[in-house]
Coordinates of C-alpha atoms in Angstrom, one line a residue:
D595 CA -23.4 85.8 -1.0
V596 CA -24.9 84.9 2.4
L597 CA -27.1 88.0 2.4
H598 CA -28.2 87.4 -1.2
K599 CA -29.1 83.8 -0.4
I600 CA -31.1 85.0 2.6
C601 CA -32.9 87.8 0.9
H602 CA -33.4 86.4 -2.6
P603 CA -36.4 84.2 -1.7
H604 CA -38.4 87.3 -0.9
G605 CA -37.7 89.2 -4.1
Q606 CA -35.1 90.3 -6.7
V607 CA -32.1 91.7 -5.0
L608 CA -30.5 94.5 -7.0
R609 CA -27.6 95.7 -4.8
I610 CA -26.0 95.0 -1.4
V611 CA -23.6 97.2 0.5
I612 CA -21.9 96.0 3.6
F613 CA -20.4 98.3 6.4
K614 CA -18.1 97.0 9.1
K615 CA -18.9 99.6 11.7
N616 CA -20.1 98.6 15.2
G617 CA -20.2 95.0 14.1
V618 CA -21.6 94.3 10.6
Q619 CA -24.3 96.4 9.0
A620 CA -25.7 96.0 5.5
M621 CA -28.1 97.6 3.1
V622 CA -30.0 95.5 0.6
E623 CA -31.9 97.1 -2.4
F624 CA -34.8 95.1 -3.8
D625 CA -36.5 95.8 -7.1
N626 CA -39.7 96.9 -5.4
L627 CA -41.2 97.8 -2.1
D628 CA -43.3 94.6 -1.8
A629 CA -40.2 92.5 -1.9
A630 CA -38.5 94.7 0.7
T631 CA -41.6 94.4 2.9
R632 CA -41.7 90.6 2.6
A633 CA -38.0 90.4 3.5
R634 CA -38.5 92.6 6.5
E635 CA -41.6 90.7 7.7
N636 CA -39.9 87.3 7.4
L637 CA -36.4 88.0 8.3
N638 CA -36.5 90.6 11.1
G639 CA -35.3 88.9 14.3
A640 CA -34.2 85.8 12.5
D641 CA -30.7 84.3 12.9
I642 CA -28.4 83.9 9.9
Y643 CA -26.8 80.9 11.6
A644 CA -28.4 78.9 14.4
G645 CA -28.2 81.0 17.6
C646 CA -26.1 83.8 16.2
C647 CA -26.1 86.8 13.8
T648 CA -29.6 87.9 14.5
L649 CA -31.0 90.3 11.9
K650 CA -32.5 93.6 12.8
I651 CA -34.2 95.0 9.7
D652 CA -35.7 98.4 9.0
Y653 CA -36.2 100.5 5.9
A654 CA -33.4 102.7 4.8
K655 CA -33.8 106.3 3.6
P656 CA -31.9 105.9 0.2
E657 CA -34.0 104.4 -2.5
K658 CA -31.0 103.3 -4.5
L659 CA -27.6 102.1 -3.4
N660 CA -24.5 103.3 -5.2
V661 CA -22.1 100.5 -6.1
Y662 CA -19.1 101.6 -8.2
K663 CA -17.4 98.2 -8.4
N664 CA -18.4 94.7 -7.5
E665 CA -16.2 93.7 -4.5
P666 CA -16.8 90.6 -2.5
D667 CA -17.5 91.3 1.2
T668 CA -18.2 95.0 0.7
S669 CA -20.5 95.8 -2.2
W670 CA -22.3 94.0 -5.0
D671 CA -24.5 95.2 -7.8
Y672 CA -26.4 92.2 -9.3
T673 CA -27.4 94.3 -12.3
L674 CA -23.7 94.5 -13.4
S675 CA -21.5 91.8 -14.9
T676 CA -18.7 90.6 -12.7
G677 CA -15.9 93.2 -12.3
E678 CA -17.7 95.9 -14.2
I679 CA -17.0 99.4 -12.9
L680 CA -19.5 102.3 -13.0
P681 CA -18.1 105.7 -13.6
S682 CA -18.1 107.7 -10.4
A683 CA -18.9 111.4 -9.9
F684 CA -15.1 112.0 -9.6
T685 CA -14.5 110.4 -13.1
F686 CA -17.4 112.3 -14.5
F687 CA -16.0 115.7 -13.4
T688 CA -12.4 115.0 -14.4
T689 CA -13.6 113.8 -17.8
F690 CA -15.8 116.7 -18.7
F691 CA -14.2 119.5 -16.6
P692 CA -10.4 119.0 -16.9
P693 CA -8.3 121.4 -14.8
K694 CA -7.6 124.7 -16.4
K695 CA -4.1 125.4 -17.6
K696 CA -2.3 128.1 -15.7

């Protein structure tokens, strides 16, 4: 929710994925490049809280983030209703290509 509140004023946030590796890192997907650019220009170097949690923002290579389930503190897809689960590639393959009988 904190990242969404910070990023939302700059454009529509579609998805957020948070990684807890070497501190906390996150990827935020906006609905268009202009919104991402505004967020980067306005938030890079800013602190989330006074004197701490300084943001270092750059563009990511993936154009779309994959969120399979909305889970607080790890990933959220604002285009899904709460708790909705997307079928994963694993589900797709097990559904359409069941194991062969021996």
